PDB file of C-alpha atoms and ligand atoms in Angstrom:
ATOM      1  CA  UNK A   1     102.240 114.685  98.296  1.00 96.00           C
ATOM      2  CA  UNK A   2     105.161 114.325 100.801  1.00 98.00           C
ATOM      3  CA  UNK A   3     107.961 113.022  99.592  1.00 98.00           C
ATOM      4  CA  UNK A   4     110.668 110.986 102.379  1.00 98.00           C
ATOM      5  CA  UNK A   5     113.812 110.271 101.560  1.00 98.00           C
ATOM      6  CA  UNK A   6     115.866 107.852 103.959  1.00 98.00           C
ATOM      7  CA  UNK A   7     118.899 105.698 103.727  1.00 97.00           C
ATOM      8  CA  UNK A   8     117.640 102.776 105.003  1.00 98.00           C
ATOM      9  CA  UNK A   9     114.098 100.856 104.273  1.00 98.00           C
ATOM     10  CA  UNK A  10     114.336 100.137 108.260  1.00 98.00           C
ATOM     11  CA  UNK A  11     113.749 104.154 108.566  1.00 98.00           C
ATOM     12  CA  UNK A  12     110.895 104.096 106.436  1.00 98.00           C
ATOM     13  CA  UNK A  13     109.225 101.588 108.334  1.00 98.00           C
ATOM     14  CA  UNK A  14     109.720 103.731 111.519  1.00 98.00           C
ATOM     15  CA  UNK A  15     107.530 106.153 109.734  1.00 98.00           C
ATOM     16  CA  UNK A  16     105.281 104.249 108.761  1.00 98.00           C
ATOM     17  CA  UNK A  17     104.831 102.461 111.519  1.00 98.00           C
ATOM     18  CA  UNK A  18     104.394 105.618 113.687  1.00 98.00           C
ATOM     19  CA  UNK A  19     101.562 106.785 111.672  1.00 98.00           C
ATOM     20  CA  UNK A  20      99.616 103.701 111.736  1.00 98.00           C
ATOM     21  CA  UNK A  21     100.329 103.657 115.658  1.00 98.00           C
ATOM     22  CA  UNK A  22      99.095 106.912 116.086  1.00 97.00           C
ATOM     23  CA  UNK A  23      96.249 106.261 114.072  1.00 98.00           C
ATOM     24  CA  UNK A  24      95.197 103.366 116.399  1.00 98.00           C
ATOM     25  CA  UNK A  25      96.130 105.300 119.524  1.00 98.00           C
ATOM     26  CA  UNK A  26      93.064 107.989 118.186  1.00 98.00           C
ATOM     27  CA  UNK A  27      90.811 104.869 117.239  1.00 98.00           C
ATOM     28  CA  UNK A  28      91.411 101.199 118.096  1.00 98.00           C
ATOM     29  CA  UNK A  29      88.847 100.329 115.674  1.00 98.00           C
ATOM     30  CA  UNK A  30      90.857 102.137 112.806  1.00 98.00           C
ATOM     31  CA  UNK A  31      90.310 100.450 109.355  1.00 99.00           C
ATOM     32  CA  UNK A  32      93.914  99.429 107.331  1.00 99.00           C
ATOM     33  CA  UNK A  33      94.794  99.062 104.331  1.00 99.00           C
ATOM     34  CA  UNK A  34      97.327  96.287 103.670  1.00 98.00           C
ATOM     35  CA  UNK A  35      99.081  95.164 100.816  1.00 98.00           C
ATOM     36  CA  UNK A  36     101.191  92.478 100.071  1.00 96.00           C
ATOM     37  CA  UNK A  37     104.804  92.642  97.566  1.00 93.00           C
ATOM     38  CA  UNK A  38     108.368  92.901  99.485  1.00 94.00           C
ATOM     39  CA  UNK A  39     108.457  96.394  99.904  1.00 97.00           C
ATOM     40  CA  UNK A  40     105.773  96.505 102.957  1.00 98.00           C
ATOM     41  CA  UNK A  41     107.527  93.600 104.857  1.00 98.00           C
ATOM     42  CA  UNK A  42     110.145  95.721 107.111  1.00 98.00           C
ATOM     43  CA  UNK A  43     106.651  97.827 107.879  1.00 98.00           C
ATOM     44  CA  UNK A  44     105.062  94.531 109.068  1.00 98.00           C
ATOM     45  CA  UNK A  45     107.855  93.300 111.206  1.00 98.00           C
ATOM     46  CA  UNK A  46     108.096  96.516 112.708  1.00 98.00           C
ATOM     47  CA  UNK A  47     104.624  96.698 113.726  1.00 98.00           C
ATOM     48  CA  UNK A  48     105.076  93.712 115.053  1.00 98.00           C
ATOM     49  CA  UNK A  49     107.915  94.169 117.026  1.00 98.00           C
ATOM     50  CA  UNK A  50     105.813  97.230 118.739  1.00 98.00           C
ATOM     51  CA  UNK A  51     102.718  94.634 119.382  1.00 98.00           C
ATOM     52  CA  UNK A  52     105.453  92.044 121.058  1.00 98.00           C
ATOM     53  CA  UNK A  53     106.723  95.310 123.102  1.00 98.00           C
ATOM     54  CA  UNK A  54     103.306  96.031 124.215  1.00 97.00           C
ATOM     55  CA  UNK A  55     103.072  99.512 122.461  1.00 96.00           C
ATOM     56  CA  UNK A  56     100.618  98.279 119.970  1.00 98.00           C
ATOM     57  CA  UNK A  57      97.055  96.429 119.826  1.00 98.00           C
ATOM     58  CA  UNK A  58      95.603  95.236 116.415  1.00 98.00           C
ATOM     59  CA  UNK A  59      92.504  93.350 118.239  1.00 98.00           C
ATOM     60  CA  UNK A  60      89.905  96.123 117.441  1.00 98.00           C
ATOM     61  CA  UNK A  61      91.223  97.205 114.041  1.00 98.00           C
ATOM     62  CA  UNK A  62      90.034  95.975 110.632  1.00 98.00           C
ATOM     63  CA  UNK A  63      91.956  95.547 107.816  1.00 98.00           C
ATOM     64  CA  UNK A  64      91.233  94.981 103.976  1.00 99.00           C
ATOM     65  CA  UNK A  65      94.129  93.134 101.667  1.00 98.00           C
ATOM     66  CA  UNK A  66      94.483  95.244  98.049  1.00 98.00           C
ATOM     67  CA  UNK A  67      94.348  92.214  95.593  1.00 98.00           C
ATOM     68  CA  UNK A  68      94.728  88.372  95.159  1.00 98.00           C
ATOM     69  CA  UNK A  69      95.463  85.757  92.500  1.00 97.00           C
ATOM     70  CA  UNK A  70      92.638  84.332  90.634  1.00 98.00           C
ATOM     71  CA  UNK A  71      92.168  80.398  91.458  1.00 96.00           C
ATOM     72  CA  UNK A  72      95.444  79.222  93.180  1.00 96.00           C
ATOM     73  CA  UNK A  73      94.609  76.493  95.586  1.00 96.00           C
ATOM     74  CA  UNK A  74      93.176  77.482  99.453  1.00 95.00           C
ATOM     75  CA  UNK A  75      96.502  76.289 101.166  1.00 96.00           C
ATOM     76  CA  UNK A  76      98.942  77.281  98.212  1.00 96.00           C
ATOM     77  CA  UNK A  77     101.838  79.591 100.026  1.00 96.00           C
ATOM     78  CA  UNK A  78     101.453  82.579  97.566  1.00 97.00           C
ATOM     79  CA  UNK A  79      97.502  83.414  97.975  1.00 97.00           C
ATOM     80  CA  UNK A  80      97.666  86.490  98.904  1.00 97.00           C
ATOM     81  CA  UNK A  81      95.572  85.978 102.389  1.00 98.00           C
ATOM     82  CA  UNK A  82      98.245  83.118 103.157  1.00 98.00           C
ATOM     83  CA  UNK A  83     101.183  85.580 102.588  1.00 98.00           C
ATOM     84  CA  UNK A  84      99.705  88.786 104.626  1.00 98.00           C
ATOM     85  CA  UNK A  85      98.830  85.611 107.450  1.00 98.00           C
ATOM     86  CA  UNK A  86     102.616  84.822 107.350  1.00 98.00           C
ATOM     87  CA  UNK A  87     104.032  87.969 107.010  1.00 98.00           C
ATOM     88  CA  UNK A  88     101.705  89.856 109.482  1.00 98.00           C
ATOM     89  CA  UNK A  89      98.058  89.065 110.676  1.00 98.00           C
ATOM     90  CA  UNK A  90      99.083  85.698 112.296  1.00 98.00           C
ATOM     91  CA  UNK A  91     101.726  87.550 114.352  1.00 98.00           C
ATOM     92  CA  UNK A  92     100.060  90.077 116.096  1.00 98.00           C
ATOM     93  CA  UNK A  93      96.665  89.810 117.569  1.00 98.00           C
ATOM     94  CA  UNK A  94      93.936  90.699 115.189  1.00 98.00           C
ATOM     95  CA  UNK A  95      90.428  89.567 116.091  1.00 98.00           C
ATOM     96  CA  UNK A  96      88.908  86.613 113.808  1.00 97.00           C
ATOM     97  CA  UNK A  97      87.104  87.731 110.372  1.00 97.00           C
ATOM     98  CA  UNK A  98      88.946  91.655 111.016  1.00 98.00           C
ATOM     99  CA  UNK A  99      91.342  90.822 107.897  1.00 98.00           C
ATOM    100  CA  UNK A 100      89.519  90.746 104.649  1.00 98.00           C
ATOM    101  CA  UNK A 101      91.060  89.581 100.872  1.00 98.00           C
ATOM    102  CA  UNK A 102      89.223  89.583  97.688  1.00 98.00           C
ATOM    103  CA  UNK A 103      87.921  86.261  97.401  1.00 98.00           C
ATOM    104  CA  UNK A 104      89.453  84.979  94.091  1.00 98.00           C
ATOM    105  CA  UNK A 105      88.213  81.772  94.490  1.00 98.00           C
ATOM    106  CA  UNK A 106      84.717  82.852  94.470  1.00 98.00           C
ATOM    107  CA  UNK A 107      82.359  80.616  91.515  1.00 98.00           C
ATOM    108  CA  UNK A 108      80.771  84.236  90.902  1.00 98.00           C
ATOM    109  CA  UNK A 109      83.848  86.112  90.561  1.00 98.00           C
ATOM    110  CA  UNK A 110      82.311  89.390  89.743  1.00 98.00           C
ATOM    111  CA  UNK A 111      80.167  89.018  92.572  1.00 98.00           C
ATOM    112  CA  UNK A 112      82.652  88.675  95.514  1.00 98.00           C
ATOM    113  CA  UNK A 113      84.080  91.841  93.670  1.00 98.00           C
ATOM    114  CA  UNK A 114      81.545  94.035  94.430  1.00 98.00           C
ATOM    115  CA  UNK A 115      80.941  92.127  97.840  1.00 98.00           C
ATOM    116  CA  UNK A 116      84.130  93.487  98.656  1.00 98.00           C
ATOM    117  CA  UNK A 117      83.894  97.010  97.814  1.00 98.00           C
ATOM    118  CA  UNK A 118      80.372  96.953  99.788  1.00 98.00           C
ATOM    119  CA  UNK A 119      82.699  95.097 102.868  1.00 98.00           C
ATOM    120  CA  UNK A 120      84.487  98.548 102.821  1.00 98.00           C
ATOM    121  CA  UNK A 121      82.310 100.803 102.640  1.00 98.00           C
ATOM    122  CA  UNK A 122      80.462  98.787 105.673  1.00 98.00           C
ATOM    123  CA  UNK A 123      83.556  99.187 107.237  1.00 98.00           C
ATOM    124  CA  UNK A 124      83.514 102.869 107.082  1.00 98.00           C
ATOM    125  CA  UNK A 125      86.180 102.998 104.579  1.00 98.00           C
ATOM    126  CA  UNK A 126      89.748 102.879 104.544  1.00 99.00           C
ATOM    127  CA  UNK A 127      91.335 104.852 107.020  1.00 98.00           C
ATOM    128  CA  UNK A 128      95.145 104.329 106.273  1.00 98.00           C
ATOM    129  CA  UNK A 129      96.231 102.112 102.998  1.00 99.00           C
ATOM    130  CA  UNK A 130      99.692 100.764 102.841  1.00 98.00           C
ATOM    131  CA  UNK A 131     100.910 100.659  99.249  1.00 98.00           C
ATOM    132  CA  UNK A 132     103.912  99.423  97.502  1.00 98.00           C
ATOM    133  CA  UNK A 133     104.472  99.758  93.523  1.00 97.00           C
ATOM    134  CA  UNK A 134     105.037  97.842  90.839  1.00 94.00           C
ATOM    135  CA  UNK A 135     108.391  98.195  88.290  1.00 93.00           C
ATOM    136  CA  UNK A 136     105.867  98.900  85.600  1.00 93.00           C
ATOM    137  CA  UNK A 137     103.878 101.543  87.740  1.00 96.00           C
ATOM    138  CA  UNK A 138     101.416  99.758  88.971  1.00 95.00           C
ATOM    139  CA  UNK A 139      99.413  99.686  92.462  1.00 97.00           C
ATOM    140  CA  UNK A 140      98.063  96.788  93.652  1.00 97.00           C
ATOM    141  CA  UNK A 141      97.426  95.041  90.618  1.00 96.00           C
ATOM    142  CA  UNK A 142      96.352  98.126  88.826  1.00 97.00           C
ATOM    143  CA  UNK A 143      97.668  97.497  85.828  1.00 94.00           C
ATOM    144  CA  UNK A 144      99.241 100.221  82.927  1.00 96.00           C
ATOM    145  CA  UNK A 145      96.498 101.064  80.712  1.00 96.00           C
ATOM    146  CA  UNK A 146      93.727 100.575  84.070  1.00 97.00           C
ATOM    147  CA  UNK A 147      90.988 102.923  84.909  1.00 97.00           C
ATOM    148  CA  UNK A 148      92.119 105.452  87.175  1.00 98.00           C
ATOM    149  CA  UNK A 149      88.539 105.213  88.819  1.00 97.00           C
ATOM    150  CA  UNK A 150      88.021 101.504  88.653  1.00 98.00           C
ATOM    151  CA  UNK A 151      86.744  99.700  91.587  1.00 98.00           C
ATOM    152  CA  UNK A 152      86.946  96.336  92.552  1.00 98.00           C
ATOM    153  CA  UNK A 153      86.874  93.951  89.761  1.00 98.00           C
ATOM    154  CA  UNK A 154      88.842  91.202  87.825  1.00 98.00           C
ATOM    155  CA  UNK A 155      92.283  91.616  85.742  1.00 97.00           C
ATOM    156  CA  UNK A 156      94.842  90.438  83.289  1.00 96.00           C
ATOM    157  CA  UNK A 157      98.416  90.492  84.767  1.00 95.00           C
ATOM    158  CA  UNK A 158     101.192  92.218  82.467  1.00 92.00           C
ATOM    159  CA  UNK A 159     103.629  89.868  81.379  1.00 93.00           C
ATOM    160  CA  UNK A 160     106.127  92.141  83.344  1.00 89.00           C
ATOM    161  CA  UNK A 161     104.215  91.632  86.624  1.00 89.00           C
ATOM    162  CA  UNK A 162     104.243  87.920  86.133  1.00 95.00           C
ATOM    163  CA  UNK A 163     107.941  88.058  85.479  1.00 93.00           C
ATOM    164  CA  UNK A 164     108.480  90.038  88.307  1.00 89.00           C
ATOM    165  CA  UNK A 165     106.577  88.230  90.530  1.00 93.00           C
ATOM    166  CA  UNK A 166     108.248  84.771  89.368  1.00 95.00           C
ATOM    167  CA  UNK A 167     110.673  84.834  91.707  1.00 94.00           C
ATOM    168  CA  UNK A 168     107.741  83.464  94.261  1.00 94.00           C
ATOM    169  CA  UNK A 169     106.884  80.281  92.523  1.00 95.00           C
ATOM    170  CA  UNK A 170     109.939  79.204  92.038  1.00 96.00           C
ATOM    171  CA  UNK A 171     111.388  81.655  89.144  1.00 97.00           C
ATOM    172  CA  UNK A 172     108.487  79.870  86.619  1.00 97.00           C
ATOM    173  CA  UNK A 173     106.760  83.101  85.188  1.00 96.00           C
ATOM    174  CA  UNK A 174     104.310  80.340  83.841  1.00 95.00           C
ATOM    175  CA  UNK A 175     103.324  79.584  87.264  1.00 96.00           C
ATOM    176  CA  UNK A 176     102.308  83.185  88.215  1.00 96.00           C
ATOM    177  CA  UNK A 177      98.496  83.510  87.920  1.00 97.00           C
ATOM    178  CA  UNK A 178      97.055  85.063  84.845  1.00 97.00           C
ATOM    179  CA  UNK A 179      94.335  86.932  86.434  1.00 98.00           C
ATOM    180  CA  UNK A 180      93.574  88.854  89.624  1.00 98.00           C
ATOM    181  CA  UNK A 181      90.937  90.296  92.025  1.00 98.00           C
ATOM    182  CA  UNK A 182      92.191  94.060  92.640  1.00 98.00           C
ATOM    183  CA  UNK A 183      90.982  97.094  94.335  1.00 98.00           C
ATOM    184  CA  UNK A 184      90.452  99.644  91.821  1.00 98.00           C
ATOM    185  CA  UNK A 185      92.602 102.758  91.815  1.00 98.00           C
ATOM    186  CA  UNK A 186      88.998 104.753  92.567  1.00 98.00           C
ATOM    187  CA  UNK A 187      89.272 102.252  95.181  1.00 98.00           C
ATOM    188  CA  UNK A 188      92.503 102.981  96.751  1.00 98.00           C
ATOM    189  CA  UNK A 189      91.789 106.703  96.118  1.00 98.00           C
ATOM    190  CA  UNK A 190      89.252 106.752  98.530  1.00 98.00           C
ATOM    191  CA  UNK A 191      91.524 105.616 101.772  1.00 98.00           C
ATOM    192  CA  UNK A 192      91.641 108.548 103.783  1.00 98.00           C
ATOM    193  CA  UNK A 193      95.844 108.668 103.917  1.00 98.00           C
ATOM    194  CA  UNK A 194      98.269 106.843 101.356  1.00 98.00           C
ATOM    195  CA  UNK A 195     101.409 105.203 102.423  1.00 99.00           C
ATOM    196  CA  UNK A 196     103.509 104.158 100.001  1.00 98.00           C
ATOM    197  CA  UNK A 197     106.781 102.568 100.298  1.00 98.00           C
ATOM    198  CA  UNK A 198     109.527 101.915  97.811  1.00 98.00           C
ATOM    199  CA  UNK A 199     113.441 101.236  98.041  1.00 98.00           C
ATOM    200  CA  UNK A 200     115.526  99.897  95.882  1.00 98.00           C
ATOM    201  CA  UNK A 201     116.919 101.087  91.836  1.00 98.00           C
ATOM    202  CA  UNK A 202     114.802  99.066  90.608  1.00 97.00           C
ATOM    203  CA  UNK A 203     111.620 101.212  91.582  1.00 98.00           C
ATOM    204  CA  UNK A 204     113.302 104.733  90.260  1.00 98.00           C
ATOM    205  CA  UNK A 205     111.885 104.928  87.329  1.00 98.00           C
ATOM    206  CA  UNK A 206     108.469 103.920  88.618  1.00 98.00           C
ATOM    207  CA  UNK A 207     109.635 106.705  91.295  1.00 98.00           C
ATOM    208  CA  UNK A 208     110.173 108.962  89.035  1.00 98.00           C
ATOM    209  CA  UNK A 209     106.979 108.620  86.732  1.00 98.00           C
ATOM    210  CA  UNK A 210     104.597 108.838  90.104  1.00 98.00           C
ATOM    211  CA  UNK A 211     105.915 111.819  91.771  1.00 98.00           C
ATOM    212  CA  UNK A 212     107.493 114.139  88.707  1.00 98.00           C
ATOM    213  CA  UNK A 213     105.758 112.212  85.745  1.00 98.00           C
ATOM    214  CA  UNK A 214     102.334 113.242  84.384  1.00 98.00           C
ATOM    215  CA  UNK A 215      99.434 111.712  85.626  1.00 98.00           C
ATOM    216  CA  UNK A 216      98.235 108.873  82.888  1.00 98.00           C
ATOM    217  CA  UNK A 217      96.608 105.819  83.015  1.00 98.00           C
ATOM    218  CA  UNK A 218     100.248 104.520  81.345  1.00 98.00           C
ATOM    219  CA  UNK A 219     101.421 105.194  85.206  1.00 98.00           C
ATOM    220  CA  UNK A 220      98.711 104.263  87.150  1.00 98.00           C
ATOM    221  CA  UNK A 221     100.181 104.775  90.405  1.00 98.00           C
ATOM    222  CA  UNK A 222     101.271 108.836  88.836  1.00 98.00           C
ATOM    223  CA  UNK A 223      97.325 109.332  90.290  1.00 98.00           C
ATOM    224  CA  UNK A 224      98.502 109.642  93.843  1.00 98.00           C
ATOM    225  CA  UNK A 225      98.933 112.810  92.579  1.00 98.00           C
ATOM    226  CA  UNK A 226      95.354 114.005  92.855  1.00 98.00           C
ATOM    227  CA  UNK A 227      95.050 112.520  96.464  1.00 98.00           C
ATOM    228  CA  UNK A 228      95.198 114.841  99.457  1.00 98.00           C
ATOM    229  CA  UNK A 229      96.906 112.923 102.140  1.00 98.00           C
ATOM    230  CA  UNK A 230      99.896 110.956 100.720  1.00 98.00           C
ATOM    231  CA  UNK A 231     103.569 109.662 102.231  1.00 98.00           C
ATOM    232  CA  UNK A 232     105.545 108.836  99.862  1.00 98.00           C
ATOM    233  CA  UNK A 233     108.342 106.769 101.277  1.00 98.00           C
ATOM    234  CA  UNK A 234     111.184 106.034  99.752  1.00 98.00           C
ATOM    235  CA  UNK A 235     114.961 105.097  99.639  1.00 98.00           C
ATOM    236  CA  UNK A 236     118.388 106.922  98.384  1.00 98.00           C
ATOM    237  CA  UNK A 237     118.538 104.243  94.901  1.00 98.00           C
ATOM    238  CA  UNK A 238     114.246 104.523  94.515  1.00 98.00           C
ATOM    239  CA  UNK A 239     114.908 108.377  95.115  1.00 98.00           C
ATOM    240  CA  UNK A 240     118.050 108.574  92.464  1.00 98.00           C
ATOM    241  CA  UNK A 241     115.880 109.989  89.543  1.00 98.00           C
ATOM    242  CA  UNK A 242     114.075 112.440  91.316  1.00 98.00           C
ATOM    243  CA  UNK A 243     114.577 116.011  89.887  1.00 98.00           C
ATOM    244  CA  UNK A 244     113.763 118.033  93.159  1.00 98.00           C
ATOM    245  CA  UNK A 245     115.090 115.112  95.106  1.00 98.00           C
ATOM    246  CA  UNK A 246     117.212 117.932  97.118  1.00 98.00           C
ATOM    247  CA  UNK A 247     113.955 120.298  97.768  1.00 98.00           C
ATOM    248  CA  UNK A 248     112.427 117.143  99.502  1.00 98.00           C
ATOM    249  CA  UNK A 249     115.113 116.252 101.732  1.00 98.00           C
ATOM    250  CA  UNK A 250     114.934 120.183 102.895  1.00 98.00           C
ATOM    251  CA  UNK A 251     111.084 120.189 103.312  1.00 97.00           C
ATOM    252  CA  UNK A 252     111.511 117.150 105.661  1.00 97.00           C
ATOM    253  CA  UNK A 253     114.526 118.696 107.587  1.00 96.00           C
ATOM    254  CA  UNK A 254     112.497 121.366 107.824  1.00 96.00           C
ATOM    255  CA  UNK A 255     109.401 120.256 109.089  1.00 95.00           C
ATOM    256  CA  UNK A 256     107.985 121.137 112.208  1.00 93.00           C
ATOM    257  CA  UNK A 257     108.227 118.361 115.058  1.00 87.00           C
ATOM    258  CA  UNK A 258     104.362 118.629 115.480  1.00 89.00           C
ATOM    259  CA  UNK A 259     103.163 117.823 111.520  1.00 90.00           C
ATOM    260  CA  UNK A 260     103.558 113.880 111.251  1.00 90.00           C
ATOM    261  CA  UNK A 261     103.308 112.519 108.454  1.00 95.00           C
TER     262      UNK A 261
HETATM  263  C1  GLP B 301     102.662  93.018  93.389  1.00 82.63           C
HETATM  264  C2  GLP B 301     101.525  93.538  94.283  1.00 82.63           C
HETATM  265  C3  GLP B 301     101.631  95.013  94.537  1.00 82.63           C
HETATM  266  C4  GLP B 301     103.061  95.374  94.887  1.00 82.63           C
HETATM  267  C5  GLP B 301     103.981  95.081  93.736  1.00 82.63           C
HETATM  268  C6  GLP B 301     105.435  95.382  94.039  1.00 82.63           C
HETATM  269  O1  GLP B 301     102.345  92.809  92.083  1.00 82.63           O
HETATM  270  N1  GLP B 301     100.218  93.228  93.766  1.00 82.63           N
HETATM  271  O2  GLP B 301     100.738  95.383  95.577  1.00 82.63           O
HETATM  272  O3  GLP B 301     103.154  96.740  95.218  1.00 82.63           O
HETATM  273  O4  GLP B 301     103.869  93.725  93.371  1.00 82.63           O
HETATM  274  O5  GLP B 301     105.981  94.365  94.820  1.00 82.63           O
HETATM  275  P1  GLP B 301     107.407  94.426  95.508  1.00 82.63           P
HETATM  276  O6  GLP B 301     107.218  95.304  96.698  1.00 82.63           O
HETATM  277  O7  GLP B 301     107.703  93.018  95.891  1.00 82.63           O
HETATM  278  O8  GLP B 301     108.338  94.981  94.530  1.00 82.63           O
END
């Protein structure tokens, strides 16, 4: 696991983004991971500003969402596929059917679940997933308590999440969805790199559980820990209870020009 520390979320995103262009400068057809929260939005406006500047083409990639709500109307603002749409696909120049969500509107629920995993592993599987995580530890909508080698399937939001997310429908925790479509974490384990970005205080003790913590089901997103390839990228306040927060700020002033992330 490497572990970034940068001042600003704006730095992160530089990172980020240079991986995933890099990754689509070796194969335009490269396979992303997207996922939805606050936390990725500097990454998608700065991928964007790259597509406006010409440096970047999305119209051979494909890309798979991590999650959506369970029954919210087609057009309502906060379906996940609406929100990446806004925040991303819609402004760069993805070719039509390349973005996939879970479709949580499905009459046969469990059914578009495992439609989707088989959708990935069509796709060749995930090549680079962006992550963000939760207050409570959680990854998509892997929840605490969630199989660390679920797949794609149906869950029960944690009152926390719903509180947490309340601030998108209109600060009514009532009106957050109950239940979810989510890639499992055996899911997410299986993209090829991680990415995951986090800023803000608010996320250091989340931080702190998933890079220093013991890996438990309690944490779900502490299983990055067992992945080969992950960037973790975070913020000075995200950062502020890491223990060997020092030792990581030397091992990326000391890396080599040539290892990217
Ligand atoms: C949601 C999403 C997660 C996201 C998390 C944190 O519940 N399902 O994918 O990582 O919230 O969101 P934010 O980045 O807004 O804090």
């Amino acid at each position: 696991m490497e572990v970034v520390i940068q001042s600003s979320a704006e730095e992160l995103a530089e990172l980020a983004a240079d991986a995933i262009e890099r990754l689509l400068a070796a194969r335009a057809d490269a396979v992303l991971g997207l996922a939805t929260g606050s936390s990725p939005l500097v990454i998608y406006d700065e991928l964007v500003r790259r597509h406006q500047g010409g440096r970047l083409s999305f119209a051979a990639a494909r890309a798979f969402l991590l999650d959506e709500y369970v029954h919210l109307p087609p057009e309502h603002p906060e379906r996940y596929c609406n929100v990446i749409a806004q925040a991303f696909v819609d402004r760069v120049d993805f070719g039509a059917g390349a973005v996939h969500t879970p479709d949580g509107n499905a009459e046969d629920l469990a059914g578009a679940c495992l439609d989707y995993e088989a959708a990935i592993e069509a796709a060749g599987g995930v090549d680079l997933q962006l992550l963000g995580i939760g207050t409570d530890g959680h990854i998509a909508f892997n929840e605490p308590g969630s199989s660390l080698a679920g797949r794609t399937r149906i869950k029960t939001l944690a009152p926390q999440t719903r509180v947490d997310n309340a601030r998108f429908f209109g600060g009514d925790a009532d009106a957050v969805p109950r239940h979810c479509l989510t890639q499992g974490i055996g899911t997410i384990m299986a993209a090829r790199h991680l990415v995951l970005i986090a800023t803000g205080i608010a996320k250091a003790e989340a931080v702190h559980h998933l890079v220093e913590g013991a890996v438990s089901a309690m944490w779900p997103a502490t299983i990055v820990q067992q992945h080969p390839h992950v960037s973790v990228l975070i913020d000075e306040a995200a950062a502020s209870r890491l223990r060997l927060a020092d030792y990581y700020r030397q091992v990326w002033a000391d890396k080599p020009a040539w290892q990217v992330l």
